[in-house]
mmCIF file of C-alpha atoms in Angstrom:
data_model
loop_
_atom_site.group_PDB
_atom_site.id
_atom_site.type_symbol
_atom_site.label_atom_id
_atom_site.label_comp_id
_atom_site.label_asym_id
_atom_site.label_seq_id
_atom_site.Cartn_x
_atom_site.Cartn_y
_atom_site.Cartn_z
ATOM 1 C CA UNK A 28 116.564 119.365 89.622
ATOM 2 C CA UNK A 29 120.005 117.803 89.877
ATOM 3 C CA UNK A 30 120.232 114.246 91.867
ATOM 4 C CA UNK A 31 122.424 114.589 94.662
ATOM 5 C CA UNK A 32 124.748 111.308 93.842
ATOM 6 C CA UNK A 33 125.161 113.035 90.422
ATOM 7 C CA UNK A 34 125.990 116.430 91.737
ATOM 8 C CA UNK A 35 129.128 114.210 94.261
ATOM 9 C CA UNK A 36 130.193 112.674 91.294
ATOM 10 C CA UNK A 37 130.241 115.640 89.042
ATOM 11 C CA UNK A 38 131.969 117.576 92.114
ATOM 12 C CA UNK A 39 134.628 114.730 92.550
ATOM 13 C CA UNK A 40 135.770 115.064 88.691
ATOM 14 C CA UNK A 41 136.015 118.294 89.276
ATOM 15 C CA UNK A 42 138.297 117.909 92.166
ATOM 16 C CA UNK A 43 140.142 115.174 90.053
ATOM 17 C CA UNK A 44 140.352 117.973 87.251
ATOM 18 C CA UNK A 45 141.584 120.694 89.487
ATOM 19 C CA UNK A 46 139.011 122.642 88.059
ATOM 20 C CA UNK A 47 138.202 125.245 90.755
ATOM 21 C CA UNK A 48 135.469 127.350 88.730
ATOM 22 C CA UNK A 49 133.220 123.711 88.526
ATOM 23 C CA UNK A 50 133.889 123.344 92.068
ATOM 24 C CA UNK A 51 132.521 126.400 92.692
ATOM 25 C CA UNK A 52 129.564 126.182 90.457
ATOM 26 C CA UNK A 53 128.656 123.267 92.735
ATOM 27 C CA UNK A 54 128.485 125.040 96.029
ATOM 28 C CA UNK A 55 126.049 126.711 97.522
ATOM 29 C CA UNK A 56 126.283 130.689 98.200
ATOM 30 C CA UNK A 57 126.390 130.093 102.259
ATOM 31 C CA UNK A 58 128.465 126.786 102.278
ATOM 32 C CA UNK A 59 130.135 125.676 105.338
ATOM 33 C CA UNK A 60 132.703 123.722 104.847
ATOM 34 C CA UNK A 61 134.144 121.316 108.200
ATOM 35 C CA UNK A 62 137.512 119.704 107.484
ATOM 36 C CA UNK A 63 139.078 116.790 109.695
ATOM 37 C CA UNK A 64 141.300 117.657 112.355
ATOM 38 C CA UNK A 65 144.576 115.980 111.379
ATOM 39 C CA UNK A 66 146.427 119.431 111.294
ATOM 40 C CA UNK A 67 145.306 120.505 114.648
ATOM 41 C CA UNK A 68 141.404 121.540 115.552
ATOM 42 C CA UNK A 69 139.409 121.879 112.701
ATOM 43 C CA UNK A 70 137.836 125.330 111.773
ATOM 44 C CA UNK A 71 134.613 125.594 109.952
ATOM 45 C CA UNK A 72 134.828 127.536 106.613
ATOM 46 C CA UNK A 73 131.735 129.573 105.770
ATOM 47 C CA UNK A 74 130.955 131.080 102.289
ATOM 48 C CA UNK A 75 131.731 130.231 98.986
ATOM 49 C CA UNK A 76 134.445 132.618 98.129
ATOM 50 C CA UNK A 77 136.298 130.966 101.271
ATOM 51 C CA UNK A 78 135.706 127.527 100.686
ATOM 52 C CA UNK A 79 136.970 127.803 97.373
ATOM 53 C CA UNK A 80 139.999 129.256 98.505
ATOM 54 C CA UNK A 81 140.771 126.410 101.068
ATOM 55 C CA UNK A 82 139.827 124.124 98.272
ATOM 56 C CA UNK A 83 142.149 126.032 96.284
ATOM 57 C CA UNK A 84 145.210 124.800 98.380
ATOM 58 C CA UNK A 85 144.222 121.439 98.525
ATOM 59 C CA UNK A 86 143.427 120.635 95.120
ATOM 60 C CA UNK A 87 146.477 120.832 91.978
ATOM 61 C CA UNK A 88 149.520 118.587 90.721
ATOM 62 C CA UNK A 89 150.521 115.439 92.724
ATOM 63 C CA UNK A 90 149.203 112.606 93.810
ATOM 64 C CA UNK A 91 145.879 113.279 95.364
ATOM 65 C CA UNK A 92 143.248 110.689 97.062
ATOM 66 C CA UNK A 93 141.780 108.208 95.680
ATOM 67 C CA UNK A 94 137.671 108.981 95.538
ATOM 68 C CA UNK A 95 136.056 105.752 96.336
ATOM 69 C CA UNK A 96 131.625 105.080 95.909
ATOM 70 C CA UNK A 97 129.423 107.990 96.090
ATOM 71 C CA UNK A 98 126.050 106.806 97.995
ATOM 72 C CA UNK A 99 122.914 109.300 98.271
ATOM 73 C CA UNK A 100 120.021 109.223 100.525
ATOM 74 C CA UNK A 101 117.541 112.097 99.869
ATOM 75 C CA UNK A 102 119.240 115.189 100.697
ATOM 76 C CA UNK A 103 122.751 113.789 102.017
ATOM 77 C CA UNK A 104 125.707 112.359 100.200
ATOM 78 C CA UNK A 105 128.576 110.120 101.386
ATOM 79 C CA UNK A 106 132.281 109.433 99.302
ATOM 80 C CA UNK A 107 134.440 107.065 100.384
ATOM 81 C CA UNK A 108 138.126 108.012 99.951
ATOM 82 C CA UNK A 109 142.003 107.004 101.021
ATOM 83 C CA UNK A 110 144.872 108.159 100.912
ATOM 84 C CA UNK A 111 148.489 106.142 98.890
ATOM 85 C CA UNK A 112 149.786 104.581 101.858
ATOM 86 C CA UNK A 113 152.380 106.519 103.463
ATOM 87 C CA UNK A 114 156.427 105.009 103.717
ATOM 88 C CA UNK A 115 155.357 103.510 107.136
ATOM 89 C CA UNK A 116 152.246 101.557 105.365
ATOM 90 C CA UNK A 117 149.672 103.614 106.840
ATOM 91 C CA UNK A 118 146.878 104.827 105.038
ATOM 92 C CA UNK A 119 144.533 107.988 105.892
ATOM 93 C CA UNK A 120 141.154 107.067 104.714
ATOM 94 C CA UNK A 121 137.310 108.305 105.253
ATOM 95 C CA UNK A 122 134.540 109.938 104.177
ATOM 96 C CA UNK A 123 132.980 113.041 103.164
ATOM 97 C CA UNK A 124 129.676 114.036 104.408
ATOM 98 C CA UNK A 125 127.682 116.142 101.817
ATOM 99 C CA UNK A 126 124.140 117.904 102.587
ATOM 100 C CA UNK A 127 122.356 119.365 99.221
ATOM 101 C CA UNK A 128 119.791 121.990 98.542
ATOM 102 C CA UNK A 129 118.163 123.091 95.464
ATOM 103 C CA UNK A 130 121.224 121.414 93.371
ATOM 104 C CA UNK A 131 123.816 122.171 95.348
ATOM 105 C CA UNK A 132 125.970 121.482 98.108
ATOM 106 C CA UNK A 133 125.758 122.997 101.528
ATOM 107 C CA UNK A 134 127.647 121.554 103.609
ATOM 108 C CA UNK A 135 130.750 119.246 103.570
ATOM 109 C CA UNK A 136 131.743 117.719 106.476
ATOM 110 C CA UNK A 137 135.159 115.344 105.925
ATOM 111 C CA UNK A 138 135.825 112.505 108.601
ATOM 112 C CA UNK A 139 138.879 110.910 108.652
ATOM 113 C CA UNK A 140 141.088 108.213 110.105
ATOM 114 C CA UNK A 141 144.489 106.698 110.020
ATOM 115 C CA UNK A 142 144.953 102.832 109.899
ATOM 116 C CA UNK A 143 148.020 100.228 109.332
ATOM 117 C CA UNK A 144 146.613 99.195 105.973
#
């Protein structure tokens, strides 16, 4: 069976990579996938086929976040992550809140908020 901390981290260089199919690999057939609300009320994403295809338009070239300390407890995950600070200085930081079954993820829940530095 596949330790959960490994399975973030492995999911992570993935997302690093752009590398959709290993993203998908890492998901679970009946995902659901919560985003933060910074672009208006968030909408839950259920199924594999759609999460990947949000993840699809978030992942690619640029300059992406930076994915801070994975820490595992049991079944759940936590990443740390922020953002390049933005012209003003501020920075969009937070976490992402995994749950794992059988080797995979099952939910991702992302929590976010934006600070002056």
């Amino acid at each position: 069976m596949t330790d959960s901390r490994e399975l973030i981290e492995r999911f992570n260089a993935a997302w690093l990579r752009g590398d959709l199919p290993a993203l998908s690999a890492a998901l679970d057939d009946d995902v659901v996938y919560r985003p933060n609300a910074w672009d208006g009320p968030a909408v839950a994403v259920h199924g594999r086929d759609a999460v990947v295809e949000v993840f699809a338009g978030q992942i690619g070239p640029g300059e992406g976040p930076d994915l801070g300390d994975v820490f595992a407890s049991g079944d759940r995950v936590v990443c740390e992550w922020q953002w390049p600070p933005a012209a003003d200085g501020t920075v969009l930081r937070g976490l992402d809140v995994y749950r794992i079954r059988d080797g995979r993820i099952t939910t991702k829940d992302v929590y976010g908020k934006i600070t002056a530095s």
